[in-house]
Structure formats: C-alpha cells, structure tokens
Amino acid sequence: MLSGYSLEIALTAANSAAQAWYGYDQGVISGILISPDFIEQFPQTKDSDIQGITASCFSLGNLLGCLLTALFGDRLGRKNTLRVGAAISTIGAVLQFSAYSFPQLIFGRVLNGVGNGFTSSTCGVYQAEASRRERRGKLCVIVVLHNVVFYCFASWLTLATSYASNGIQWRLPLAIQLVPCIVMVTLLPLLPESPRWLLNHDRIEDAQEALRRLLGNDLTVEDQLVQDELKSIIGAIEIERRSRISFKEVLLCRDRSGHLKRLLLGCGTQFIQQWGGINALNYYFPIILTESLGLSTLLARILTGANATSYMISSALAFWLIERTGRRSLMMTGLTLQCFAYVMVALSVGLLATNPHGWGSTAITFLFFYYAAFGCTWGMVPWVYQAEINSLAMRTRGAAAATATNWLFGFVCTQFTPTAIANIGYRFYIIFAALNLLFLPVVYFLYPETMQRTLEDLDWYFDIDSPHKTVIPIGDKVAKQRTRPVEFLEAEKERIRVGKGNVEQKGFTSHVEAVIDEL
C-alpha cells in the first residue's frame, strides 16, 4: 500500500492527468481548425461564427459538468467524481475522432467537455485536501502545469500530423486525449479518499488511515503528527458547522464562515483569468498569426509550437515562485505584465500596414511575452487559489462554481474572438489591456494571501469572529504577509483542543454548521 512520498507522487500524477485534458484540447483544436483534411470534412468551419462554435462548445460542456459536480460531487466523493468524468469524457472523445458528420463532432465535443467539467473542478480540490501545508502550493502547481504541458504537446503533435494527407491530420490527435484518461483511472485505486471529505461524512477511522498514509512513511494512526492533523481538521469542522444552515442563508450571508464571500473570491480569480485575455489567444493562436499578421500556415504552426514551449517553461517557474513570492504578488505582477503586452500587441497590429515585417515581428514578440507572463502567474494561481479559499462545507460547490466561471467566460471569449478580430482589428487587444489594468486594485483590496496557511487557517480568517473584513486595509499585514501569522498558530491550538474532545467522544456532529441544499 502506497504511503508518504510514493503516495504523493501517485496522487499528483492522477490529478495531473485529470487536468491535462483542458490544455490538450486547446492545443489540439487550434491546430485542427487549420488542417486541410478537417476543413474538407467539415467545410462549414470556414465561417468564423461556426469556427467559434466548434471551439467553444467544449467550454459549454465543461460548464454543464461543473454545475453537475456542484450538485453531486459531495455525495460521490473526490475519487468517484473523477471516475464519472473519465467515463463521460471517453465517450465524447470516441465520438469526436470517429466523426464524419458535423453534428456528431459537436456532440462529442460537448460530451467531452461535460466529463472534463467533472474532472477539472475536482482534481485541484482533491490535491489541496490531500497535500501537506508546506507542499500544497507546489503540488497544486504541478497539477495545473500539466494543462500547459499537454497544450504544448498538442501544438507540436498537430504540426507533425499536418504532414499526413488524410484524416490522421486530426483524428489521431483527438484520439490521443484518451491517454490521460487511462492514466488517471489506473492510478485512482491506489489512492485514499480525501481525509477532509471523509471527516465531513463522519468516517473518522477511514480519515485516520488516509492521513497516516498521506503524512509520511511508517506512521501509525496513533502518531502525534497524525492525531494533531486529525484534531485540527475536526476542530475546524466543529467551528465551521455550528448551526445547520440552508444554501439560501449562505446566499444571504447569514452564516458564520463567509461561504459566499469565499466562493466569489474563487470565481473571481477565474473571471479575471479569462478576461485577462488568455483564451482569446489559446484557441486561435495560429489563426491570429495567419489572418492578423499574414504568416503562412506552416510558419504559424511552428511559431505556435515554439510559443507553447515557452509558455510551458514559464509555467514551470511557478513551481518555485508560488511558495516564495505568494499568490497576491504573482497575481498583481501578472496583471501588470499582461497589460503591457496587450498594449504593445495593439500598437503593433494597428501600425502593421506601415511596416508589415517590423511591426509583425514586434506583435509576435509581445504575444510570446504575454504567454510567458501569464504562464507563471495567472496560468497557475487561480487553480491553486480556488482550491484553497473555500470552506470544507463549500469546497466542492466553490471549486465547481469557480471552474464553471472559467468555462462560461472562456466560452464567451472563444466564441466571439474570430468575429472581433475580423471586425475591430487592433482595438480587440486594447480591450484586454484595459481589463488587466482594471483588475489590479481588485486583487490588492479583496484577495488575502493564502501562502503558508493551512486550509483551516483560512476558515479562521473568514470566521464571523475574525477581525478581518472583506476589503483589505492598506495596513493589514496579516492579510498580505507571506509567512504564517501568529494569530493563525494560536487559532490552531484552539482547534486541536476542540478536536481532541470530539475525537475522544467518537463523534463531532453536534452543534455544527452544515450547508444543506434547501432554498
């Protein structure tokens, strides 16, 4: 039975495989849309509106999958939710690579998206709940990084298959997306369920065993490390669930744990990520290079692959940055650099007619710069932050809502990008430059630091008895500091005291706050 470091590797690999679908689809569809055999098979995709539907229907499916996860994810558990998503995605993938009619292709993409909605909104939560505090940020980055790794892989793969003269150009890349699915499903039986999910369902013995395996090698359930972690989690649940409240009361902010505020912060990171402009580029990078900058199809494919590689390297830097600089610093730095990049792209495209070679090269340079800035900041942080910020009672709903926000506004950006580029030209890029600038004060005044905090520390930060408010004052060091605040250490001692009493009584469900579905 796996435990300690070997279990950590298996857990991270399974969640990484779950996250890989998203990036792989972006890389695949951007290359497929300009493949001659694909266009011959589906000539309707020459129309910019149909082109948008072909790319964006995957996002709509993801949105539906996220909403279903919000409804059923807590009942299924983390592992079973991933299994359901894998089954649905497999059916969708088969329908896509075997398609000879456009409706079958679209239905397959939507179905594949539904399955990906289950997996993408669950894998980050599972990773965060099952990781140790000091390694949680790095491990969550590794999971999200596979999104970019598979985007890069798919970009080069579609370049390689473009030399084929038949359906292999696009059918083979669509079929290969089954590989991450197989990897994830193979690894899941080796992993324990999330200990926090188990405790939230009163399965104390199973949670003890899960913590014993996750916290290190050769531990027993009686080890102090295991018992302290168990008591801290139980104590947080005890404090969090002091009264039985309905979801309506959450929406009306009548709970003690700040559920709605935390849910909106998680959704906000994904909203900002999408309106920062990434999916306006991801799905259409080769098309932007060919239609906006006048490059050949081959050169556009090569540059897309090179950009994806640069993007992957930049994203990997977040592994070292996220636990050194913190979430807030990365978010604000990313917005500043992304704004600058979009200003330069807009300027270059606007002046392209005066010097096509010079301004075209400048535009490409700053498109690469945008991806590099995004990769190590907003490419990683929202997925980590949404998994950390929500309370245990709302973690599945919160992660699903945040991921649904990503897919909803990803759909909007993806659907209208081809038409916008064709009709408003360089002004399209000015919109995203302005939005990145607008988001800077939003992050500064609303988003507390989560670096070096346990998930239970964040419960204390948002508790009704906490001194911290929604808008972060300029002088609030606790909300901004990268080290673990002293007040959180004191709060943890109190949780362990509360949790100890409940463990000794073999139960902890009296006088607790649970969020139920009643409206």
Coordinates of C-alpha atoms in Angstrom, one line a residue:
M1 CA 0.0 0.0 0.0
L2 CA 1.5 3.4 -1.1
S3 CA 2.3 5.9 1.6
G4 CA 4.4 9.0 2.1
Y5 CA 6.4 10.2 -0.9
S6 CA 5.4 7.4 -3.2
L7 CA 1.7 8.1 -2.5
E8 CA 2.3 11.8 -3.0
I9 CA 3.7 11.1 -6.5
A10 CA 0.8 8.8 -7.4
L11 CA -1.8 11.4 -6.1
T12 CA -0.2 14.2 -8.1
A13 CA 0.1 12.1 -11.2
A14 CA -3.6 11.2 -11.1
N15 CA -4.7 14.7 -10.6
S16 CA -2.3 16.0 -13.3
A17 CA -3.7 13.5 -15.8
A18 CA -7.2 14.9 -14.9
Q19 CA -6.0 18.5 -15.5
A20 CA -4.2 17.6 -18.8
W21 CA -7.5 17.3 -20.8
Y22 CA -8.1 21.1 -20.7
G23 CA -4.7 22.1 -22.1
Y24 CA -4.6 19.3 -24.6
D25 CA -8.0 20.3 -26.1
Q26 CA -6.8 23.9 -26.6
G27 CA -3.7 22.8 -28.3
V28 CA -5.4 20.3 -30.5
I29 CA -8.3 22.4 -31.7
S30 CA -6.1 25.4 -32.5
G31 CA -4.1 23.2 -34.8
I32 CA -7.1 21.2 -36.2
L33 CA -9.1 24.2 -37.3
I34 CA -6.5 25.0 -40.0
S35 CA -5.9 21.3 -41.1
P36 CA -6.8 20.8 -44.8
D37 CA -8.5 17.4 -44.2
F38 CA -10.5 18.7 -41.3
I39 CA -11.7 21.7 -43.4
E40 CA -12.5 19.4 -46.3
Q41 CA -14.5 17.1 -44.0
F42 CA -16.3 20.0 -42.3
P43 CA -16.3 22.9 -44.8
Q44 CA -18.7 24.9 -42.6
T45 CA -15.9 25.7 -40.2
K46 CA -14.5 28.2 -42.8
D47 CA -17.2 30.6 -41.4
S48 CA -15.9 32.5 -38.4
D49 CA -19.1 32.0 -36.4
I50 CA -19.1 28.2 -37.0
Q51 CA -15.4 28.2 -36.2
G52 CA -16.2 29.8 -32.9
I53 CA -18.9 27.3 -32.1
T54 CA -16.6 24.4 -32.9
A55 CA -14.0 25.6 -30.4
S56 CA -16.3 27.0 -27.7
C57 CA -18.9 24.2 -27.5
F58 CA -16.3 22.3 -25.4
S59 CA -16.4 25.1 -22.9
L60 CA -20.2 24.9 -22.7
G61 CA -20.0 21.2 -22.0
N62 CA -17.5 22.0 -19.2
L63 CA -19.9 24.5 -17.7
L64 CA -22.6 21.8 -17.5
G65 CA -20.1 19.4 -16.0
C66 CA -19.1 21.9 -13.3
L67 CA -22.7 22.5 -12.4
L68 CA -23.4 18.8 -12.1
T69 CA -20.3 18.5 -9.9
A70 CA -21.7 21.2 -7.6
L71 CA -24.9 19.2 -7.2
F72 CA -23.5 15.7 -6.9
G73 CA -19.7 16.0 -6.2
D74 CA -20.0 16.0 -2.4
R75 CA -22.2 12.9 -2.5
L76 CA -19.9 11.0 -4.8
G77 CA -16.6 11.9 -3.2
R78 CA -13.4 13.1 -4.9
K79 CA -12.4 9.8 -6.5
N80 CA -15.8 8.8 -7.8
T81 CA -16.4 12.2 -9.3
L82 CA -13.1 11.8 -11.2
R83 CA -14.2 8.4 -12.4
V84 CA -17.6 9.7 -13.6
G85 CA -15.8 12.5 -15.5
A86 CA -13.4 10.0 -17.1
A87 CA -16.3 7.8 -18.3
I88 CA -18.2 10.7 -19.9
S89 CA -15.0 12.1 -21.5
T90 CA -14.1 8.8 -23.0
I91 CA -17.4 8.6 -24.8
G92 CA -17.0 12.2 -26.1
A93 CA -13.5 11.6 -27.3
V94 CA -14.6 8.5 -29.3
L95 CA -17.4 10.4 -30.9
Q96 CA -15.0 13.1 -32.0
F97 CA -12.2 11.1 -33.6
S98 CA -14.8 8.9 -35.4
A99 CA -16.9 11.7 -36.6
Y100 CA -18.0 12.0 -40.3
S101 CA -20.8 14.5 -39.6
F102 CA -20.6 17.9 -38.1
P103 CA -23.4 17.3 -35.5
Q104 CA -21.6 14.2 -34.2
L105 CA -18.3 16.2 -33.9
I106 CA -20.1 18.9 -31.9
F107 CA -22.0 16.5 -29.7
G108 CA -18.7 14.7 -29.0
R109 CA -17.0 17.9 -28.0
V110 CA -19.9 18.9 -25.7
L111 CA -19.9 15.5 -24.1
N112 CA -16.1 15.5 -23.7
G113 CA -16.5 18.9 -22.1
V114 CA -19.1 17.7 -19.6
G115 CA -16.7 15.0 -18.4
N116 CA -13.8 17.4 -18.3
G117 CA -16.0 19.7 -16.1
F118 CA -16.3 16.9 -13.5
T119 CA -12.5 16.3 -13.5
S120 CA -11.2 19.9 -13.8
S121 CA -13.4 21.1 -10.9
T122 CA -12.4 18.2 -8.7
C123 CA -8.7 17.4 -9.2
G124 CA -7.5 20.7 -7.7
V125 CA -9.7 20.2 -4.6
Y126 CA -8.6 16.6 -4.2
Q127 CA -4.9 17.6 -4.5
A128 CA -5.3 20.5 -2.0
E129 CA -7.2 18.5 0.6
A130 CA -4.7 15.6 0.5
S131 CA -1.5 17.6 0.5
R132 CA 0.6 18.8 3.4
R133 CA 0.5 22.6 4.1
E134 CA 4.2 23.2 3.2
R135 CA 4.0 21.4 -0.1
R136 CA 0.4 22.1 -1.1
G137 CA 1.2 25.1 -3.4
K138 CA 4.0 23.4 -5.3
L139 CA 2.0 20.2 -5.8
C140 CA -1.1 22.1 -7.0
V141 CA 1.2 24.0 -9.4
I142 CA 2.5 20.6 -10.8
V143 CA -1.1 19.5 -11.4
V144 CA -2.1 22.7 -13.2
L145 CA 1.2 22.7 -15.1
H146 CA 0.1 19.6 -16.9
N147 CA -2.5 21.7 -18.5
V148 CA 0.2 23.7 -20.2
V149 CA 2.5 20.7 -20.9
F150 CA -0.3 19.0 -22.8
Y151 CA -1.1 22.2 -24.6
C152 CA 2.5 22.3 -25.8
F153 CA 2.5 18.6 -26.7
A154 CA -0.8 19.0 -28.7
S155 CA 0.6 22.0 -30.5
W156 CA 3.7 20.1 -31.8
L157 CA 1.6 17.0 -32.4
T158 CA -0.8 18.8 -34.8
L159 CA 2.3 20.2 -36.6
A160 CA 3.6 16.7 -37.0
T161 CA 0.3 15.2 -38.2
S162 CA -0.2 18.1 -40.6
Y163 CA 2.2 16.3 -43.0
A164 CA -0.3 13.4 -43.3
S165 CA -2.6 13.6 -46.3
N166 CA -5.7 12.1 -44.8
G167 CA -7.8 12.0 -41.6
I168 CA -4.8 11.3 -39.5
Q169 CA -4.2 15.0 -39.5
W170 CA -6.9 15.5 -36.9
R171 CA -8.3 12.1 -35.9
L172 CA -5.1 10.8 -34.3
P173 CA -4.6 14.0 -32.1
L174 CA -8.3 13.7 -31.0
A175 CA -7.8 10.0 -30.1
I176 CA -4.7 10.6 -28.1
Q177 CA -6.6 12.5 -25.5
L178 CA -7.7 9.1 -24.1
V179 CA -4.2 8.5 -22.8
P180 CA -4.5 10.9 -19.7
C181 CA -7.9 9.3 -19.0
I182 CA -6.4 5.8 -18.9
V183 CA -3.5 7.0 -16.6
M184 CA -5.9 8.6 -14.2
V185 CA -8.3 5.7 -13.9
T186 CA -5.4 3.3 -13.4
L187 CA -3.9 5.3 -10.5
L188 CA -7.1 6.1 -8.6
P189 CA -7.4 2.6 -6.9
L190 CA -4.0 3.2 -5.4
L191 CA -5.1 6.4 -3.6
P192 CA -7.1 7.1 -0.4
E193 CA -10.1 9.3 -0.5
S194 CA -9.6 12.9 0.7
P195 CA -9.3 12.8 4.5
R196 CA -11.3 16.1 4.8
W197 CA -14.1 14.7 2.7
L198 CA -14.1 11.5 4.9
L199 CA -14.3 13.6 8.1
N200 CA -17.1 15.7 6.7
H201 CA -19.0 12.4 6.3
D202 CA -18.2 11.2 9.8
R203 CA -15.8 8.4 8.6
I204 CA -13.2 9.0 11.3
E205 CA -11.4 5.7 11.0
D206 CA -11.0 5.9 7.2
A207 CA -9.8 9.5 7.6
Q208 CA -7.2 8.5 10.2
E209 CA -5.9 5.8 7.8
A210 CA -5.8 8.3 4.9
L211 CA -3.9 10.8 7.0
R212 CA -1.5 8.1 8.2
R213 CA -0.6 7.3 4.5
L214 CA -0.5 10.9 3.3
L215 CA 1.6 12.4 6.1
G216 CA 4.6 10.2 5.8
N217 CA 6.1 6.7 5.7
D218 CA 5.9 4.2 8.5
L219 CA 3.4 6.2 10.5
T220 CA 0.7 4.7 12.7
V221 CA -2.7 6.3 13.4
E222 CA -1.5 6.9 17.0
D223 CA 1.4 9.1 15.9
Q224 CA 1.3 12.6 17.2
L225 CA 1.6 14.1 13.7
V226 CA -1.5 12.2 12.5
Q227 CA -3.5 12.9 15.6
D228 CA -2.8 16.6 15.6
E229 CA -3.8 16.9 11.9
L230 CA -6.9 14.9 12.6
K231 CA -7.9 17.0 15.6
S232 CA -7.2 20.3 13.7
I233 CA -9.4 19.3 10.9
I234 CA -12.2 18.1 13.2
G235 CA -11.9 21.3 15.2
A236 CA -12.3 23.4 12.1
I237 CA -15.4 21.4 11.1
E238 CA -16.8 21.9 14.6
I239 CA -16.3 25.6 14.4
E240 CA -17.4 25.9 10.8
R241 CA -20.7 24.0 11.2
R242 CA -22.2 25.3 14.4
S243 CA -25.7 25.6 13.1
R244 CA -27.5 23.8 10.3
I245 CA -28.0 26.4 7.6
S246 CA -29.5 26.3 4.1
F247 CA -27.9 27.4 0.9
K248 CA -30.3 30.3 0.9
E249 CA -28.8 31.6 4.2
V250 CA -25.4 31.3 2.6
L251 CA -26.5 33.5 -0.3
L252 CA -27.9 36.0 2.2
C253 CA -24.6 36.0 4.2
R254 CA -26.3 34.7 7.4
D255 CA -23.6 32.1 8.1
R256 CA -20.6 32.5 10.3
S257 CA -18.0 31.1 7.8
G258 CA -18.2 33.7 5.0
H259 CA -19.1 31.0 2.5
L260 CA -20.4 33.3 -0.2
K261 CA -17.5 35.7 0.1
R262 CA -15.1 32.9 -0.3
L263 CA -17.0 31.4 -3.2
L264 CA -17.0 34.7 -5.0
L265 CA -13.2 35.2 -4.5
G266 CA -12.6 31.8 -6.1
C267 CA -14.9 32.6 -9.0
G268 CA -13.3 36.0 -9.3
T269 CA -9.8 34.5 -10.0
Q270 CA -11.2 32.5 -12.9
F271 CA -13.2 35.5 -14.2
I272 CA -10.1 37.7 -14.1
Q273 CA -8.0 34.9 -15.8
Q274 CA -10.4 34.7 -18.7
W275 CA -10.9 38.4 -19.2
G276 CA -7.2 38.8 -18.9
G277 CA -7.3 37.5 -22.5
I278 CA -5.7 34.1 -22.5
N279 CA -8.5 32.1 -24.3
A280 CA -8.8 34.8 -26.9
L281 CA -5.3 33.6 -27.9
N282 CA -5.1 29.9 -26.9
Y283 CA -7.7 28.5 -29.3
Y284 CA -6.9 30.8 -32.2
F285 CA -3.1 31.5 -32.0
P286 CA -2.4 30.0 -35.5
I287 CA -5.4 31.9 -36.9
I288 CA -4.2 35.2 -35.4
L289 CA -0.8 34.6 -36.9
T290 CA -2.2 33.8 -40.4
E291 CA -5.1 36.2 -40.6
S292 CA -4.0 39.2 -38.5
L293 CA -0.2 39.0 -39.2
G294 CA -0.2 37.4 -42.6
L295 CA 2.1 34.4 -41.9
S296 CA 2.0 31.1 -43.8
T297 CA 0.2 28.2 -42.3
L298 CA 3.4 26.2 -41.7
L299 CA 5.2 29.2 -40.1
A300 CA 2.1 29.8 -37.9
R301 CA 2.2 26.1 -36.7
I302 CA 5.9 26.3 -35.9
L303 CA 5.5 29.5 -34.0
T304 CA 2.5 28.1 -32.2
G305 CA 4.7 25.2 -31.0
A306 CA 7.5 27.4 -30.1
N307 CA 5.2 29.7 -28.1
A308 CA 3.7 26.7 -26.4
T309 CA 7.1 25.5 -25.3
S310 CA 8.0 29.0 -24.0
Y311 CA 4.6 29.0 -22.2
M312 CA 5.3 25.6 -20.6
I313 CA 8.8 26.7 -19.3
S314 CA 7.3 29.9 -17.9
S315 CA 4.5 28.0 -16.2
A316 CA 7.1 25.6 -14.6
L317 CA 8.7 28.6 -12.9
A318 CA 5.5 29.0 -10.8
F319 CA 6.6 25.8 -9.0
W320 CA 9.4 27.8 -7.4
L321 CA 7.7 31.2 -7.3
I322 CA 4.3 30.3 -5.7
E323 CA 5.7 29.4 -2.2
R324 CA 8.3 32.2 -2.3
T325 CA 6.5 35.2 -3.6
G326 CA 2.9 34.3 -2.6
R327 CA -0.3 34.3 -4.5
R328 CA -1.1 38.0 -4.3
S329 CA 2.3 39.1 -5.7
L330 CA 2.1 36.8 -8.6
M331 CA -1.4 37.9 -9.4
M332 CA -0.6 41.6 -9.4
T333 CA 2.7 41.2 -11.3
G334 CA 0.9 39.1 -13.9
L335 CA -1.8 41.7 -14.5
T336 CA 0.8 44.5 -14.9
L337 CA 2.9 42.5 -17.4
Q338 CA -0.2 41.3 -19.3
C339 CA -1.5 44.8 -19.7
F340 CA 1.9 46.0 -21.1
A341 CA 2.0 43.0 -23.5
Y342 CA -1.5 43.7 -24.9
V343 CA -0.7 47.4 -25.3
M344 CA 2.3 46.5 -27.4
V345 CA 0.3 44.0 -29.5
A346 CA -2.5 46.5 -30.1
L347 CA 0.1 49.1 -31.2
S348 CA 1.9 46.7 -33.5
V349 CA -1.3 45.4 -35.2
G350 CA -2.5 49.0 -35.6
L351 CA 0.7 50.0 -37.4
L352 CA 1.2 46.8 -39.3
A353 CA 0.3 48.3 -42.6
T354 CA 3.2 50.8 -42.4
N355 CA 5.9 48.1 -41.9
P356 CA 4.5 44.6 -42.1
H357 CA 7.8 42.8 -41.3
G358 CA 8.9 45.1 -38.4
W359 CA 5.6 45.5 -36.6
G360 CA 4.6 41.9 -37.3
S361 CA 7.8 40.8 -35.6
T362 CA 7.0 43.1 -32.7
A363 CA 3.5 41.8 -32.3
I364 CA 4.7 38.2 -32.3
T365 CA 7.4 39.1 -29.7
F366 CA 4.8 40.5 -27.3
L367 CA 2.4 37.7 -27.9
F368 CA 5.2 35.4 -26.7
F369 CA 5.8 37.8 -23.8
Y370 CA 2.2 37.7 -22.8
Y371 CA 2.2 33.9 -22.6
A372 CA 5.4 33.9 -20.6
A373 CA 3.9 36.4 -18.1
F374 CA 0.6 34.6 -17.9
G375 CA 2.2 31.2 -17.5
C376 CA 3.9 31.8 -14.2
T377 CA 1.2 34.0 -12.7
W378 CA -2.4 33.8 -13.8
G379 CA -1.9 30.4 -15.6
M380 CA -1.3 28.8 -12.2
V381 CA -2.6 30.9 -9.3
P382 CA -6.4 30.8 -9.9
W383 CA -6.5 27.0 -9.9
V384 CA -4.5 26.8 -6.7
Y385 CA -6.4 29.7 -5.0
Q386 CA -9.9 28.3 -5.7
A387 CA -8.9 25.0 -4.1
E388 CA -7.6 26.8 -1.0
I389 CA -10.1 29.6 -0.3
N390 CA -13.4 27.7 0.2
S391 CA -14.5 26.2 3.4
L392 CA -14.8 22.4 3.7
A393 CA -18.6 22.5 3.6
M394 CA -18.5 24.6 0.3
R395 CA -15.2 23.3 -1.2
T396 CA -16.9 21.1 -3.9
R397 CA -19.5 23.7 -4.7
G398 CA -16.9 26.5 -4.6
A399 CA -14.4 24.8 -6.9
A400 CA -17.2 23.8 -9.3
A401 CA -18.6 27.4 -9.3
A402 CA -15.1 28.8 -9.9
T403 CA -14.3 26.3 -12.7
A404 CA -17.8 26.9 -14.2
T405 CA -16.9 30.6 -14.2
N406 CA -13.8 29.8 -16.2
W407 CA -15.7 27.8 -18.7
L408 CA -18.6 30.3 -19.0
F409 CA -16.4 33.3 -19.8
G410 CA -13.9 31.1 -21.7
F411 CA -16.9 30.3 -24.0
V412 CA -17.7 34.0 -24.4
C413 CA -14.1 34.9 -25.3
T414 CA -13.7 31.8 -27.5
Q415 CA -17.0 32.3 -29.3
F416 CA -16.5 35.9 -30.3
T417 CA -12.8 36.2 -30.9
P418 CA -12.8 35.3 -34.6
T419 CA -15.5 37.8 -35.3
A420 CA -13.9 40.5 -33.1
I421 CA -10.5 40.1 -34.8
A422 CA -12.2 40.4 -38.2
N423 CA -14.3 43.4 -37.4
I424 CA -12.4 45.7 -34.9
G425 CA -8.7 44.7 -35.5
Y426 CA -6.2 46.2 -33.1
R427 CA -9.0 47.6 -30.9
F428 CA -9.7 44.0 -29.8
Y429 CA -6.3 43.9 -28.0
I430 CA -6.9 47.3 -26.3
I431 CA -10.0 45.9 -24.6
F432 CA -7.9 43.2 -22.8
A433 CA -5.1 45.7 -21.9
A434 CA -7.7 47.9 -20.2
L435 CA -9.2 45.0 -18.3
N436 CA -5.9 43.8 -17.0
L437 CA -5.2 47.3 -15.6
L438 CA -8.7 47.5 -14.1
F439 CA -8.2 44.2 -12.2
L440 CA -5.1 45.4 -10.3
P441 CA -6.9 47.2 -7.5
V442 CA -9.5 44.4 -7.3
V443 CA -6.7 41.9 -6.3
Y444 CA -5.0 44.3 -4.0
F445 CA -8.0 45.2 -1.9
L446 CA -10.0 41.9 -2.0
Y447 CA -7.7 38.9 -2.1
P448 CA -5.9 37.8 1.1
E449 CA -2.7 35.8 0.9
T450 CA -3.0 32.0 1.3
M451 CA 0.7 31.1 1.2
Q452 CA 1.9 29.1 4.2
R453 CA -1.7 28.8 5.6
T454 CA -3.4 25.6 6.3
L455 CA -6.9 25.2 4.9
E456 CA -8.2 25.5 8.4
D457 CA -6.3 28.8 8.9
L458 CA -8.4 30.3 6.1
D459 CA -11.6 29.1 8.0
W460 CA -10.4 31.2 10.9
Y461 CA -9.6 34.2 8.7
F462 CA -13.1 34.4 7.3
D463 CA -14.9 33.4 10.5
I464 CA -17.5 35.9 11.8
D465 CA -15.4 36.4 14.9
S466 CA -12.3 37.2 13.0
P467 CA -11.1 40.8 12.9
H468 CA -10.6 40.7 9.1
K469 CA -13.0 42.3 6.8
T470 CA -14.0 41.9 3.1
V471 CA -12.0 45.0 1.9
I472 CA -8.3 44.6 2.9
P473 CA -7.0 47.8 4.5
I474 CA -3.6 49.0 3.3
G475 CA -2.1 48.4 6.7
D476 CA -3.4 44.9 7.2
K477 CA -0.2 42.9 7.4
V478 CA -1.9 39.6 8.3
A479 CA -3.9 39.5 5.1
K480 CA -0.7 40.2 3.0
Q481 CA 2.2 38.6 4.7
R482 CA 3.8 35.5 3.2
T483 CA 4.7 33.9 6.5
R484 CA 2.1 32.2 8.6
P485 CA 0.7 34.8 11.0
V486 CA 0.9 34.2 14.8
E487 CA -2.8 34.6 15.2
F488 CA -3.3 31.5 13.0
L489 CA -1.0 29.5 15.2
E490 CA -3.0 30.4 18.2
A491 CA -6.2 29.5 16.4
E492 CA -4.8 26.1 15.5
K493 CA -4.1 25.3 19.2
E494 CA -7.7 26.1 20.0
R495 CA -8.9 23.8 17.1
I496 CA -6.7 21.0 18.4
R497 CA -8.2 21.4 21.8
V498 CA -11.8 21.4 20.4
G499 CA -11.0 18.5 18.1
K500 CA -9.4 16.4 20.9
G501 CA -12.6 16.4 22.9
N502 CA -14.7 15.3 19.9
V503 CA -12.3 12.5 18.9
E504 CA -12.5 11.2 22.5
Q505 CA -16.3 11.2 22.2
K506 CA -16.0 9.4 18.8
G507 CA -18.2 12.0 17.2
F508 CA -18.3 15.6 16.2
T509 CA -21.6 16.3 14.6
S510 CA -23.4 18.1 17.5
H511 CA -23.8 21.9 17.2
V512 CA -22.1 22.1 13.8
E513 CA -22.7 24.2 10.7
A514 CA -23.5 22.2 7.6
V515 CA -24.6 23.7 4.3
I516 CA -27.7 21.9 3.0
D517 CA -29.3 22.3 -0.4
E518 CA -32.6 23.7 0.8
L519 CA -33.5 27.1 -0.6

